Amino acid sequence: YRRLKIREDRQEKIRAAVLEIEEFIAAIPDSAARQIFEMSYIEGKRQREIAETIGYSRGRIPQIINQFLED
């Protein structure tokens, strides 16, 4: 029972973190930046894949991510 409780607590923390991430992404006003965050943090794509999909350079993706994380 104790292990089950620990597992349920972990899953609840994960759900809360995912919700927080989704809310943060939804609040990004720039649609391209929002798409970059969705691809990176929700879909798990690599920055190279994101750059190819969106048409930005590979170096521009971390710049955009850092810009919003610093704010």
C-alpha atoms as one frame of an Amber mdcrd trajectory, in Angstrom:
protein
   0.000   0.000   0.000   2.826   2.394   0.841   4.454   1.946  -2.584   1.133
   2.520  -4.285   0.648   5.735  -2.333   4.141   6.944  -3.233   3.481   6.179
  -6.900   0.142   8.010  -6.835   1.790  11.032  -5.195   4.483  11.093  -7.890
   1.897  10.865 -10.648  -0.066  13.730  -9.128   3.074  15.878  -8.996   3.766
  15.063 -12.632   0.209  16.000 -13.641   0.520  19.295 -11.777   3.844  20.064
 -13.466   2.433  19.271 -16.909  -0.546  21.523 -16.252   1.769  24.335 -15.161
   3.851  23.925 -18.329   0.753  23.893 -20.533  -0.569  27.054 -18.868   2.782
  28.802 -19.318   2.872  27.860 -23.006  -0.738  28.911 -23.582   0.077  32.363
 -22.173   2.864  33.024 -24.706   1.498  35.743 -27.002   3.786  35.014 -29.974
   2.352  32.082 -31.938   5.733  30.982 -33.357   7.298  30.956 -29.890   4.269
  29.108 -28.519   4.654  26.497 -31.265   8.359  26.115 -30.439   7.566  25.521
 -26.754   4.815  23.012 -27.601   7.129  21.061 -29.876   9.964  21.119 -27.380
   8.268  20.618 -24.016   5.071  18.784 -24.895   5.971  16.803 -28.021   9.579
  16.244 -26.957  11.104  17.249 -30.295  14.745  18.227 -30.563  15.741  21.757
 -31.444  17.027  20.623 -34.837  13.634  19.103 -35.667  11.835  22.224 -34.518
  14.075  24.461 -36.619  13.440  22.341 -39.712   9.683  22.334 -39.139   9.355
  26.056 -38.499  12.014  27.200 -40.930  14.299  28.893 -38.410  17.999  28.292
 -37.989  19.041  25.748 -35.357  20.640  28.562 -33.333  17.475  30.667 -33.269
  15.409  28.081 -31.374  17.354  28.287 -28.066  17.419  32.080 -28.362  13.622
  32.182 -28.487  13.274  29.684 -25.647  15.735  31.579 -23.453  14.018  34.884
 -24.193  10.729  33.619 -22.763  12.273  31.727 -19.852  14.186  34.820 -18.716
  11.025  36.939 -18.699
